PDB file of C-alpha atoms in Angstrom:
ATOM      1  CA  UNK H   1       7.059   7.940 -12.997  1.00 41.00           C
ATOM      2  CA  UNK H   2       5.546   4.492 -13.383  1.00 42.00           C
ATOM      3  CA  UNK H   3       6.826   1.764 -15.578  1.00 45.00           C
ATOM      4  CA  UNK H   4       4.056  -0.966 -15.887  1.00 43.00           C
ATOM      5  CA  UNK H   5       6.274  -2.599 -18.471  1.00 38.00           C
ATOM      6  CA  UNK H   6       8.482  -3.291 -15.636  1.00 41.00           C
ATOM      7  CA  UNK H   7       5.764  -4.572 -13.338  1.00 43.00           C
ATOM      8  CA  UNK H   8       4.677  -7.114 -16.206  1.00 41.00           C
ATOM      9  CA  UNK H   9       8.074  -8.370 -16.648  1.00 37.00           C
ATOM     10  CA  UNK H  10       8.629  -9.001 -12.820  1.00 40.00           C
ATOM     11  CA  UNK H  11       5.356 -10.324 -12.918  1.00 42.00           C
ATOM     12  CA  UNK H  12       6.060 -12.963 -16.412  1.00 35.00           C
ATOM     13  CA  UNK H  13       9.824 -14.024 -14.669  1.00 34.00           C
ATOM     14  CA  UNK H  14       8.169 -14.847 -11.468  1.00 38.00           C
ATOM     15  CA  UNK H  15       5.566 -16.703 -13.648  1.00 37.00           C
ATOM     16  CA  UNK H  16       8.562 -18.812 -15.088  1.00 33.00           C
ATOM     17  CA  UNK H  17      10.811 -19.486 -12.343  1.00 36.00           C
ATOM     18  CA  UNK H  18       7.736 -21.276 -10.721  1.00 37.00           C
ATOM     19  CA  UNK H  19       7.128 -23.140 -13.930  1.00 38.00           C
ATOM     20  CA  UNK H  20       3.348 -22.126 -16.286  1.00 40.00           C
ATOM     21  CA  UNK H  21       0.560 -20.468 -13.646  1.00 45.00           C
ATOM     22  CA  UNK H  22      -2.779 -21.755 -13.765  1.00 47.00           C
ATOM     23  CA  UNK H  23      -5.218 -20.370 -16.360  1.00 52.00           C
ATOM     24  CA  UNK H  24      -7.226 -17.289 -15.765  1.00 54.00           C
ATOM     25  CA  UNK H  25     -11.356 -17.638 -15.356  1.00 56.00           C
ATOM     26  CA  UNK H  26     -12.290 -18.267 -19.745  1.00 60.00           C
ATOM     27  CA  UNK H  27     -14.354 -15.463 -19.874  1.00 80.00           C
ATOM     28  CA  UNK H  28     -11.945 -12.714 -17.863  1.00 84.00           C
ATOM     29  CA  UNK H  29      -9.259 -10.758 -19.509  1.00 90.00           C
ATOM     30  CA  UNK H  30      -6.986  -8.877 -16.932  1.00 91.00           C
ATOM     31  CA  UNK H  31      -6.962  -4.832 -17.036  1.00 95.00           C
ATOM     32  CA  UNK H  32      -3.757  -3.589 -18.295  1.00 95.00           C
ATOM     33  CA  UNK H  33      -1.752  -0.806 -16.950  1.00 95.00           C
ATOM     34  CA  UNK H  34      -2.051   0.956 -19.889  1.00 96.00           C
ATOM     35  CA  UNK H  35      -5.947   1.022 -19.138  1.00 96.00           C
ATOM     36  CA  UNK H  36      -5.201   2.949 -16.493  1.00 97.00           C
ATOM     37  CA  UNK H  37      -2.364   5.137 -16.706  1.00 96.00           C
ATOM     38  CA  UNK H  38      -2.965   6.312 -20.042  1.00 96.00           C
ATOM     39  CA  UNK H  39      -6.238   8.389 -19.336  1.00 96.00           C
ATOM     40  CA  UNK H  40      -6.162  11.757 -18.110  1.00 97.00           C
ATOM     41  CA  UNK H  41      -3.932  11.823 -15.008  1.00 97.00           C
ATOM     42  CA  UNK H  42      -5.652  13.946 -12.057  1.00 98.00           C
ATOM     43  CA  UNK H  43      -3.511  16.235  -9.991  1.00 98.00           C
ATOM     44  CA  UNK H  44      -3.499  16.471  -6.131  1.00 98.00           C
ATOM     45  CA  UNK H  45      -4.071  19.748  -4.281  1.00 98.00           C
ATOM     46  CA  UNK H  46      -0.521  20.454  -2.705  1.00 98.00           C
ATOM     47  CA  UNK H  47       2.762  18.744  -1.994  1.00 98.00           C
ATOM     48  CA  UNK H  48       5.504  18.444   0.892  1.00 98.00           C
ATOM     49  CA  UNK H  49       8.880  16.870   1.497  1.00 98.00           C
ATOM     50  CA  UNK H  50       9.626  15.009   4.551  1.00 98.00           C
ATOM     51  CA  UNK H  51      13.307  14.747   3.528  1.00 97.00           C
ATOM     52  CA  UNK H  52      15.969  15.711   1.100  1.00 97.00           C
ATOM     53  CA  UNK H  53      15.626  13.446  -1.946  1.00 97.00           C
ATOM     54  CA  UNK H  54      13.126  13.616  -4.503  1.00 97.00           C
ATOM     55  CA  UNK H  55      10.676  10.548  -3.340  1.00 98.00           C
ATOM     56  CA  UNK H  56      10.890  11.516   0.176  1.00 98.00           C
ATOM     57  CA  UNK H  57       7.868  13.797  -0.637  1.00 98.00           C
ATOM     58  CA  UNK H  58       3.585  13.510   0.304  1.00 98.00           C
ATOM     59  CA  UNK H  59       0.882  14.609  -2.304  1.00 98.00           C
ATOM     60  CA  UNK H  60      -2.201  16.062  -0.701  1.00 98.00           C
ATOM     61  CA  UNK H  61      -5.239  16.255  -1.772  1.00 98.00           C
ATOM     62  CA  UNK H  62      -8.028  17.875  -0.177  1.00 98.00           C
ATOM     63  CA  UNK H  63     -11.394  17.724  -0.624  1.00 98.00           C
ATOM     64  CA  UNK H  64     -13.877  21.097  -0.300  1.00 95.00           C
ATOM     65  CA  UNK H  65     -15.677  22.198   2.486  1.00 93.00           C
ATOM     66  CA  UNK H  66     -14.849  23.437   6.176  1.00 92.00           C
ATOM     67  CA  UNK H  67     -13.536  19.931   7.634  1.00 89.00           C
ATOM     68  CA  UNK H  68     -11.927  18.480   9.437  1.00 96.00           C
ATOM     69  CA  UNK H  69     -11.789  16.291   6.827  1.00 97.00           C
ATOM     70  CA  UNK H  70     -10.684  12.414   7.628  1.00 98.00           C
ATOM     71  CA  UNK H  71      -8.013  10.782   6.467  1.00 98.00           C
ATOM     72  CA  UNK H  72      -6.777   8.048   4.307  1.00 98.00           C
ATOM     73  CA  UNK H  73      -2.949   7.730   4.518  1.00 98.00           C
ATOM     74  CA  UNK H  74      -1.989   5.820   0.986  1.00 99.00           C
ATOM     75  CA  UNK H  75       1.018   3.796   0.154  1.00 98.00           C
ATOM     76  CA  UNK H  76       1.806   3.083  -3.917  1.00 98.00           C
ATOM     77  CA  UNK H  77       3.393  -0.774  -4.907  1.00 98.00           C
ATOM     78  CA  UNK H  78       5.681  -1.464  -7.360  1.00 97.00           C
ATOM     79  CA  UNK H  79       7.588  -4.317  -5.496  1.00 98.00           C
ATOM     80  CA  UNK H  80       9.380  -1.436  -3.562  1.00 98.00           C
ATOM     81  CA  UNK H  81      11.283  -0.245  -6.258  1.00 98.00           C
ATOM     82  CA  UNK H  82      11.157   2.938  -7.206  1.00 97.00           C
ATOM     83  CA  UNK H  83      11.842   2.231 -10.742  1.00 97.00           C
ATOM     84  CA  UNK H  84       8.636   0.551 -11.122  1.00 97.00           C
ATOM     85  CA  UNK H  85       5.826   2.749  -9.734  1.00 97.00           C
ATOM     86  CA  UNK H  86       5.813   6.139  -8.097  1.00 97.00           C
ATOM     87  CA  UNK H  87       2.975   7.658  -5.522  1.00 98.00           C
ATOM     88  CA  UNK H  88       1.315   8.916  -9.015  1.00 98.00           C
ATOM     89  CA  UNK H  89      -0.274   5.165  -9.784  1.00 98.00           C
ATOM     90  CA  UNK H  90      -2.750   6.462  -6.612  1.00 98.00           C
ATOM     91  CA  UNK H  91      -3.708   9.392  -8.674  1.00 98.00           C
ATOM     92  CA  UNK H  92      -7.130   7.681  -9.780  1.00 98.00           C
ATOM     93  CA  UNK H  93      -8.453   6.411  -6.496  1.00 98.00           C
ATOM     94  CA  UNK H  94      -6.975   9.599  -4.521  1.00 98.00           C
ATOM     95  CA  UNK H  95      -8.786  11.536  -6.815  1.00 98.00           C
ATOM     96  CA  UNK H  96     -12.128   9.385  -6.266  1.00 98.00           C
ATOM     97  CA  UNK H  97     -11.747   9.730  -2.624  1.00 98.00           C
ATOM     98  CA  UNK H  98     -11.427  13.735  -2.095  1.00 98.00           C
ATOM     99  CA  UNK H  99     -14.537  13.547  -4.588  1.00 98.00           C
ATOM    100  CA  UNK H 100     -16.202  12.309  -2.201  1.00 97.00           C
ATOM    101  CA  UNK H 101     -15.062  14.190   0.855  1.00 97.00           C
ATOM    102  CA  UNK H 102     -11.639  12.009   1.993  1.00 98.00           C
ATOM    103  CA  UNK H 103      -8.476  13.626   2.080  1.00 98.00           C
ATOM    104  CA  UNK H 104      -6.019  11.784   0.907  1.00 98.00           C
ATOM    105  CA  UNK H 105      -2.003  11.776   2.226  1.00 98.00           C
ATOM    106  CA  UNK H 106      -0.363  10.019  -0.938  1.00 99.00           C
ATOM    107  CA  UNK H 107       2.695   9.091   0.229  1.00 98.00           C
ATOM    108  CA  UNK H 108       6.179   8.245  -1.466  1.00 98.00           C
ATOM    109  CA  UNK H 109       9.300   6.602  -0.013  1.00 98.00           C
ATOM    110  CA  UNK H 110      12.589   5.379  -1.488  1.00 98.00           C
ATOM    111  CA  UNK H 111      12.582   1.922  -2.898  1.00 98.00           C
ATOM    112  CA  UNK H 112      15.270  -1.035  -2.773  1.00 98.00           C
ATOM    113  CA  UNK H 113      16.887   0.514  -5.784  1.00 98.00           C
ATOM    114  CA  UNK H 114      17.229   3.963  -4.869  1.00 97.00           C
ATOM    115  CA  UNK H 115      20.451   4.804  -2.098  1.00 97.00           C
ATOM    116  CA  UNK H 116      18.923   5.243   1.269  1.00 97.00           C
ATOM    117  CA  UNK H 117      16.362   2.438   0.617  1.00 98.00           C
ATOM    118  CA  UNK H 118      15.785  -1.407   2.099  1.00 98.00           C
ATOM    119  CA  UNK H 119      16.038  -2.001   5.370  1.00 98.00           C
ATOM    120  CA  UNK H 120      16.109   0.687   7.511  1.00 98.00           C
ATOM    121  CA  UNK H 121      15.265   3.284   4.573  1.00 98.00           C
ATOM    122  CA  UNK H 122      12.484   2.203   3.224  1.00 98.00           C
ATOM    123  CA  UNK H 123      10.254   1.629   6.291  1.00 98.00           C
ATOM    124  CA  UNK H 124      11.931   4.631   7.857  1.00 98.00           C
ATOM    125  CA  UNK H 125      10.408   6.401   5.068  1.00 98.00           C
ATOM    126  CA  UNK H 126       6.923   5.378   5.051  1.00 98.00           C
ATOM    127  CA  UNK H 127       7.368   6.061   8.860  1.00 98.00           C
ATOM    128  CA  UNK H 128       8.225   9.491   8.766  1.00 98.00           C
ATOM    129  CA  UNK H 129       5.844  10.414   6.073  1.00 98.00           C
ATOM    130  CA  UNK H 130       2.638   9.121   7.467  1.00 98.00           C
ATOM    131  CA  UNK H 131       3.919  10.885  10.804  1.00 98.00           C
ATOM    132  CA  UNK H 132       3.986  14.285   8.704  1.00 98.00           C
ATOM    133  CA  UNK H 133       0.394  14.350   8.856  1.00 98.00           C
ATOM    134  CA  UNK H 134       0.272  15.627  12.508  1.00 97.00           C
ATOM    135  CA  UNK H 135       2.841  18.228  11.227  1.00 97.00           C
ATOM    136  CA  UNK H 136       0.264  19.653   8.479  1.00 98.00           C
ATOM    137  CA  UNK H 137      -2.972  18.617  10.235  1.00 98.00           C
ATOM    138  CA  UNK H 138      -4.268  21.884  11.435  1.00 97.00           C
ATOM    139  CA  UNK H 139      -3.108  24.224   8.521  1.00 96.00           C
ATOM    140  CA  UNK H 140      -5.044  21.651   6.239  1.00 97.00           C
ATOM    141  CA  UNK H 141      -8.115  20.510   8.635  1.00 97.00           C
ATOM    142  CA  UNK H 142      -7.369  17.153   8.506  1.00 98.00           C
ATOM    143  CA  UNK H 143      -8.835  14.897  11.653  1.00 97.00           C
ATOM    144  CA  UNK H 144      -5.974  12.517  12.948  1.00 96.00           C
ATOM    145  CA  UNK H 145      -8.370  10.555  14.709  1.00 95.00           C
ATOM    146  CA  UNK H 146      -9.840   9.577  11.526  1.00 94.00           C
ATOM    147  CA  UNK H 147      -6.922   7.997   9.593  1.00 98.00           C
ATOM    148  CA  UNK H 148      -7.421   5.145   7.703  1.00 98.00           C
ATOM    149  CA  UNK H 149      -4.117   3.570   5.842  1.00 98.00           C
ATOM    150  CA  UNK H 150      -4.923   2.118   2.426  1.00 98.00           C
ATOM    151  CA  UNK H 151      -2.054   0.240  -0.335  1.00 98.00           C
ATOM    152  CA  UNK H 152      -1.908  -1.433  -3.014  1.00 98.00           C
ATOM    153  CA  UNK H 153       0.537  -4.703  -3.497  1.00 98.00           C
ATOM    154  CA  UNK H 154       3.926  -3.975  -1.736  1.00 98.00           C
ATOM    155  CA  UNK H 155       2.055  -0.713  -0.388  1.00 98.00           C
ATOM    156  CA  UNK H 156      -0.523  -3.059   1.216  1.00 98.00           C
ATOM    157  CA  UNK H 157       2.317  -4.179   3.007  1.00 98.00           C
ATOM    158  CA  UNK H 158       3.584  -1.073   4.487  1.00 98.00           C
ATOM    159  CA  UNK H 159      -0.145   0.040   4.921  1.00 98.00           C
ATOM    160  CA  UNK H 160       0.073  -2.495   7.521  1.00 98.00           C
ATOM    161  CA  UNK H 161       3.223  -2.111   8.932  1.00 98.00           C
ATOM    162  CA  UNK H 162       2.535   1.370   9.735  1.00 98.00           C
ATOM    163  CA  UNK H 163      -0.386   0.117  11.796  1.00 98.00           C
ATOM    164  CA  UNK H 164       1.845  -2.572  13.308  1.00 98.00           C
ATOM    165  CA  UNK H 165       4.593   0.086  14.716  1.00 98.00           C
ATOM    166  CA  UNK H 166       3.536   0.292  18.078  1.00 98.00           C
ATOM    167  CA  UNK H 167       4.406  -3.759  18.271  1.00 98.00           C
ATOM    168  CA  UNK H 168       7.586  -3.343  17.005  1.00 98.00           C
ATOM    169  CA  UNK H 169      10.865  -4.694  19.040  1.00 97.00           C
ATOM    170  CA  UNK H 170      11.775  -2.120  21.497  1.00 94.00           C
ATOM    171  CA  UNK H 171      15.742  -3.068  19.862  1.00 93.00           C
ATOM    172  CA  UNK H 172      14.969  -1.873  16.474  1.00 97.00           C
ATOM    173  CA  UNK H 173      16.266   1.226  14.952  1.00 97.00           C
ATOM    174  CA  UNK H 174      12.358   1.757  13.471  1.00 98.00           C
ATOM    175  CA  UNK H 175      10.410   1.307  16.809  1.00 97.00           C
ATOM    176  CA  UNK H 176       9.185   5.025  17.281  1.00 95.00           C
ATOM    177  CA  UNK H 177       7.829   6.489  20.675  1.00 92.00           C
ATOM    178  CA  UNK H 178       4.177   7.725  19.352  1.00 95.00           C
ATOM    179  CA  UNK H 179       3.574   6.790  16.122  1.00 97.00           C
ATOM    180  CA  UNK H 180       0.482   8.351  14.065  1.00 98.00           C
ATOM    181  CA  UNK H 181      -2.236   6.071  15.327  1.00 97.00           C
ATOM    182  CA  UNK H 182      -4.160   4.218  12.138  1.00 98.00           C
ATOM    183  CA  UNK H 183      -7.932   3.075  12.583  1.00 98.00           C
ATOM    184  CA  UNK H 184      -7.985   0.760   9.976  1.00 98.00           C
ATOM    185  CA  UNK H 185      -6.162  -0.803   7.497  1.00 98.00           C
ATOM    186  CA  UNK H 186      -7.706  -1.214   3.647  1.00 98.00           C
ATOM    187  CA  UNK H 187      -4.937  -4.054   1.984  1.00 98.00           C
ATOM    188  CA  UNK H 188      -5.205  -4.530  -1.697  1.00 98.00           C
ATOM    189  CA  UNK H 189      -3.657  -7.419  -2.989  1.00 98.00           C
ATOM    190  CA  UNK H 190      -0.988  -6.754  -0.260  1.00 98.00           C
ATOM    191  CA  UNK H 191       2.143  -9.177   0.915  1.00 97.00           C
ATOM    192  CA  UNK H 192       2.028  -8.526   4.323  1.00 96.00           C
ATOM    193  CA  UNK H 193       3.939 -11.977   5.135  1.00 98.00           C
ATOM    194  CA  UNK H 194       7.757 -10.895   3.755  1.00 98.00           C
ATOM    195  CA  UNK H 195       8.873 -14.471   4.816  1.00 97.00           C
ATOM    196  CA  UNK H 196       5.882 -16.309   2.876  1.00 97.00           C
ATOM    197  CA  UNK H 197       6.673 -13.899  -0.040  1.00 97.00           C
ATOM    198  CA  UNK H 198      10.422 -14.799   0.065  1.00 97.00           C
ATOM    199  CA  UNK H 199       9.634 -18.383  -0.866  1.00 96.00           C
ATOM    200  CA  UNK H 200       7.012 -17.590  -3.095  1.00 96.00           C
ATOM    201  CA  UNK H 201       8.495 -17.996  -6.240  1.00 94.00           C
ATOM    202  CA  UNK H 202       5.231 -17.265  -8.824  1.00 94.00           C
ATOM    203  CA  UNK H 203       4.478 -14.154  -6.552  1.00 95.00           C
ATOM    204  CA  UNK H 204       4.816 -10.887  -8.911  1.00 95.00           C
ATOM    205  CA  UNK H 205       7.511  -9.331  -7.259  1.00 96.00           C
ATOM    206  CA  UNK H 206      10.149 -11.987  -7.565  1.00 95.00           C
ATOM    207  CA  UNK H 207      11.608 -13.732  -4.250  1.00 95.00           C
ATOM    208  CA  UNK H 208      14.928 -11.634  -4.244  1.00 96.00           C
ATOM    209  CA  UNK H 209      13.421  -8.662  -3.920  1.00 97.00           C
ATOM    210  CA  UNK H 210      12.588  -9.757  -0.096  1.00 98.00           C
ATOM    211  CA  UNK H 211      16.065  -9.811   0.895  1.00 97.00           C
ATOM    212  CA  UNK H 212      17.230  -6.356  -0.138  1.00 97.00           C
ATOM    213  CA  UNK H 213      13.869  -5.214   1.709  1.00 98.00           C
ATOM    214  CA  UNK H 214      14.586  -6.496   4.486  1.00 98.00           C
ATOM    215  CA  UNK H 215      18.802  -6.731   4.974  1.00 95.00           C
ATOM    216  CA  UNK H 216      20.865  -9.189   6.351  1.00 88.00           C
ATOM    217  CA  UNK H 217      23.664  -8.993   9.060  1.00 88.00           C
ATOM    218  CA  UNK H 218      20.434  -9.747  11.746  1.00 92.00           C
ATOM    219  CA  UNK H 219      20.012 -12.541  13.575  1.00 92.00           C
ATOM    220  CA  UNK H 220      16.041 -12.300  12.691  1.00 96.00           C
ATOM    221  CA  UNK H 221      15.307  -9.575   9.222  1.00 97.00           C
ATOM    222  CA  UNK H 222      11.896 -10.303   9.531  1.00 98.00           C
ATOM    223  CA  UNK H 223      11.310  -9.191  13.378  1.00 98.00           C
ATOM    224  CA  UNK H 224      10.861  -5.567  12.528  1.00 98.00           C
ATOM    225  CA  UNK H 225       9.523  -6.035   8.959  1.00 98.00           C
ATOM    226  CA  UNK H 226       7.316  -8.174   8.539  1.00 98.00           C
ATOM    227  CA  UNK H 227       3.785  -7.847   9.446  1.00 98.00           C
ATOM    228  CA  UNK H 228       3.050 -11.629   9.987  1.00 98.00           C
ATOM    229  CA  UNK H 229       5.960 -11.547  12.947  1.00 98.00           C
ATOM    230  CA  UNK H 230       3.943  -8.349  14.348  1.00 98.00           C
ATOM    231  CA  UNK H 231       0.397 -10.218  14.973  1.00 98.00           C
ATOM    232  CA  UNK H 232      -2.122  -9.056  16.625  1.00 98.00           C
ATOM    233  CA  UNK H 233      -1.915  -5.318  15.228  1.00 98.00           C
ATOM    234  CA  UNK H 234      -4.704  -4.961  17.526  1.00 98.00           C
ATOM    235  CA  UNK H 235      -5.854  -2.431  14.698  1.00 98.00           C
ATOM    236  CA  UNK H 236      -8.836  -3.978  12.153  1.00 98.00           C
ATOM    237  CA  UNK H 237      -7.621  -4.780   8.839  1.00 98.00           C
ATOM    238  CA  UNK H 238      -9.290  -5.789   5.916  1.00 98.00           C
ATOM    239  CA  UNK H 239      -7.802  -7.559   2.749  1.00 98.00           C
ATOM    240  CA  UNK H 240      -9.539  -6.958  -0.462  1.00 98.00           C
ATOM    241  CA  UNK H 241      -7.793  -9.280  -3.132  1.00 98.00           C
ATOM    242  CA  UNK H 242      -8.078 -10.464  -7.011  1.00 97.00           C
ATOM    243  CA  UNK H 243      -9.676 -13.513  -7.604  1.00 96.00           C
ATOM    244  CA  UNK H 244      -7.760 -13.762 -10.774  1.00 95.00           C
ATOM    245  CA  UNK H 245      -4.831 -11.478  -9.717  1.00 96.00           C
ATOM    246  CA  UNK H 246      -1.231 -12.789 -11.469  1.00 90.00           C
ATOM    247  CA  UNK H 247       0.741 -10.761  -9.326  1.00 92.00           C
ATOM    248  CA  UNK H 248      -0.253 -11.825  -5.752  1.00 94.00           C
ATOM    249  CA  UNK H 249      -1.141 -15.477  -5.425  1.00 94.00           C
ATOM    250  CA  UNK H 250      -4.635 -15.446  -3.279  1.00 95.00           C
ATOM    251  CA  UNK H 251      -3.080 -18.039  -0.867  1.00 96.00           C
ATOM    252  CA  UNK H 252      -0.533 -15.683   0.296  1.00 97.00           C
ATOM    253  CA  UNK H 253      -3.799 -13.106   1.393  1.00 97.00           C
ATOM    254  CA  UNK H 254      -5.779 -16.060   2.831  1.00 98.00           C
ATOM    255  CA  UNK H 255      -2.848 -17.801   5.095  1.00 98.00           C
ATOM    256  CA  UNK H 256      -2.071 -13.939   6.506  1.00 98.00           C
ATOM    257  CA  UNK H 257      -6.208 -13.772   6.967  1.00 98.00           C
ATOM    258  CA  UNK H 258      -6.231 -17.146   8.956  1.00 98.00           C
ATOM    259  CA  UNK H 259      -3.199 -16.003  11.169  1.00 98.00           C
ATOM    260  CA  UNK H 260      -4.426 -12.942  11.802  1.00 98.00           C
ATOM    261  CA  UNK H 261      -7.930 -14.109  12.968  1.00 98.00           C
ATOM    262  CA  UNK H 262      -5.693 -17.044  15.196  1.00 98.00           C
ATOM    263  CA  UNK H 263      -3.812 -13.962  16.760  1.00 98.00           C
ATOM    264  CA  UNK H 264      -7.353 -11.862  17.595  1.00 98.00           C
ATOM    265  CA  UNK H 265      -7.098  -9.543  15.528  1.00 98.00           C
ATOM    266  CA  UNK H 266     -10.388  -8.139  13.630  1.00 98.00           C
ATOM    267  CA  UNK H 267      -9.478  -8.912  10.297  1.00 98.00           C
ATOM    268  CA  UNK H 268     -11.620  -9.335   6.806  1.00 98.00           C
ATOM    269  CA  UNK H 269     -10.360 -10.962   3.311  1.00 98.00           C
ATOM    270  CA  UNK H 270     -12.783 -10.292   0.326  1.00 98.00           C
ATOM    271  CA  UNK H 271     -11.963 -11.637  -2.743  1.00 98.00           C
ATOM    272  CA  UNK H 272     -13.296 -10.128  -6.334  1.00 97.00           C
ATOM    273  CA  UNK H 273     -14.349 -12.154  -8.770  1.00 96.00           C
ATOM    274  CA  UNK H 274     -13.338 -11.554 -12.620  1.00 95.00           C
ATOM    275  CA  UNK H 275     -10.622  -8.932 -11.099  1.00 97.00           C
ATOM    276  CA  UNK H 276      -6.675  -8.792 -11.727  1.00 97.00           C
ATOM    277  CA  UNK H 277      -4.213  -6.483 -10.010  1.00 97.00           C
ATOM    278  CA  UNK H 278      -4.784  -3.289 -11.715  1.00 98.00           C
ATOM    279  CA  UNK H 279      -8.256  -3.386 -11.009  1.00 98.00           C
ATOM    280  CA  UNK H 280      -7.896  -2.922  -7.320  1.00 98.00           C
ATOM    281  CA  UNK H 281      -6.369   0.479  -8.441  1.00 98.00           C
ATOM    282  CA  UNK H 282      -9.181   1.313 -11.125  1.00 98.00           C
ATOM    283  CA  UNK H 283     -11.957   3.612  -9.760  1.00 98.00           C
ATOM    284  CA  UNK H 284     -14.459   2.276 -11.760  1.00 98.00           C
ATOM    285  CA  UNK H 285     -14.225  -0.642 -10.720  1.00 98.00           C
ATOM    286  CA  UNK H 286     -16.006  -3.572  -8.389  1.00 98.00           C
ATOM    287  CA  UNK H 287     -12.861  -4.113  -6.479  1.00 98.00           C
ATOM    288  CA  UNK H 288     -12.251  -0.370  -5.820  1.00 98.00           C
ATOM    289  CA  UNK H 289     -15.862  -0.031  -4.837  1.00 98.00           C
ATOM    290  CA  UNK H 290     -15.915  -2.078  -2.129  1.00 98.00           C
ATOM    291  CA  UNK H 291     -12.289  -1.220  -0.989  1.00 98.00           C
ATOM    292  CA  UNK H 292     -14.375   2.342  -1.183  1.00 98.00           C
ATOM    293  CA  UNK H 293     -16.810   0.765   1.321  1.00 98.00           C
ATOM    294  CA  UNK H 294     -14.271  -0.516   4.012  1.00 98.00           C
ATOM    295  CA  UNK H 295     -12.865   2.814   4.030  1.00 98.00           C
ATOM    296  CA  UNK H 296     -16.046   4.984   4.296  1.00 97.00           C
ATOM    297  CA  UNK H 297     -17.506   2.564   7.151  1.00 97.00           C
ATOM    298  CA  UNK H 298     -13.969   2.776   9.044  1.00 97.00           C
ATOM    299  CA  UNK H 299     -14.311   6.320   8.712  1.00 96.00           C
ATOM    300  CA  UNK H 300     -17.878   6.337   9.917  1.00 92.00           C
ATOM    301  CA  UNK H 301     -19.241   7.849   6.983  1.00 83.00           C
TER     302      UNK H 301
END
């Protein structure tokens, strides 16, 4: 279920607490979420469950022919609450994607809100659902060394993370052996810096949301959670962000950019003009095609 009303409001509070934002471009009006998620809703192929309650679950959707078909692993936003948006917001661009001969893993984890979530249960989550894939990967033809990780807003940030897990503290209850091995990361209006986004108070998401994310009780809560603190991923990364998006501020994108280039890593920040946030989540749209683009050339198409 997603609740865009939800999203605006977190969106218009954050907007408060750090006093009136700056105008949008005179000419550009934002997409709403309505835009979106009130046209037809396409359906993915199949589903599993990776645990016992209802979000620990993976929509796939295949695309036709023989494969073995590559792979984008995606990750939904919604400030990682669950009461805000579900894996179902990916339907569009999932849909676009097996179109055009991408299988998709749509993944779903359990939010701050939900029991079992924050820190460890929400990365644990996203952990143990993009390593399902090697579980399913014959029976569906899908080619693990083709995996691309792709999300949108909070998901950006876990799209990263998952590519950060082999550089994770050998201490932490989420380091993991042999994680599934990502080729690229696609980031769309991601926070990938949790301790840049806990002191941003006009990002979309709110500043408290940070802290049930990532738990307290540790000496360090960003160590194992934060992808800034994981640099270099040693994994290319690109960041494709809203010139005029109200949810993520574009200096949070540009500083993670800047460090990530001073740490080695390959990384790329494009910025699209006269887009918003829902736009990077809109098939149709100039954002969406060139986050189309980074994927299809990290895939080698």
């Amino acid at each position: 279920m997603i609740r865009p009303l939800v999203f605006l409001l977190a969106a218009a509070l954050a907007g408060c607490a750090a006093g009136t934002p700056p105008p949008l471009a005179a000419s550009f009006t934002p997409m709403r979420w309505l835009a979106l998620t009130d046209r037809p809703r396409p359906a993915p192929d199949q589903m599993i469950a990776y645990g016992a309650d209802e979000y620990q679950k993976v929509d796939i959707w295949l695309p036709e022919g023989a494969g073995p078909h590559p792979v984008v692993v995606m990750v939904h936003g919604g400030c990682w609450t669950t009461s805000i948006a579900d894996r179902s917001l990916m339907n569009w661009i999932s849909a676009d994607l097996r179109d055009r001969g991408v299988a998709v893993w749509n993944i779903d984890y359990r939010g701050v809100d939900r029991a079992g979530g924050g820190y460890p249960g929400t990365f644990a989550d996203a952990a143990a659902a993009a390593d399902a894939l090697r579980d399913h990967a014959t029976r569906l033809k899908l080619d693990t060394r083709r995996v691309v990780a792709v999300g949108h807003s909070a998901g950006g940030h876990l799209a990263l993370w998952l590519a950060g897990r082999p550089r994770l503290p050998a201490g932490s209850p989420l380091a993991a052996r042999d994680p599934l091995p990502i080729a690229h990361v696609v980031s769309l209006g991601g926070l990938p810096d949790l301790e840049a986004t806990a002191t941003a108070s006009d990002n979309g998401c709110g500043t408290e949301v940070v802290g049930r994310l990532v738990g307290t009780g540790r000496a360090d809560p960003y160590a194992d959670t934060s992808v800034a603190r994981l640099l270099p991923l040693g994994v290319p990364h690109t960041q494709i962000v809203g010139l005029e998006d109200r949810i993520i501020p574009i200096r949070l994108p540009r500083a993670f950019d800047a460090a990530a280039r001073a740490a080695g890593d390959d990384a790329t920040l494009t910025v699209v003009p006269a887009t918003g946030h829902v736009e990077l989540v809109a098939p149709e749209t100039p954002a969406w095609a060139a986050a189309r683009t980074a994927i299809e050339k990290a895939l080698g198409r």
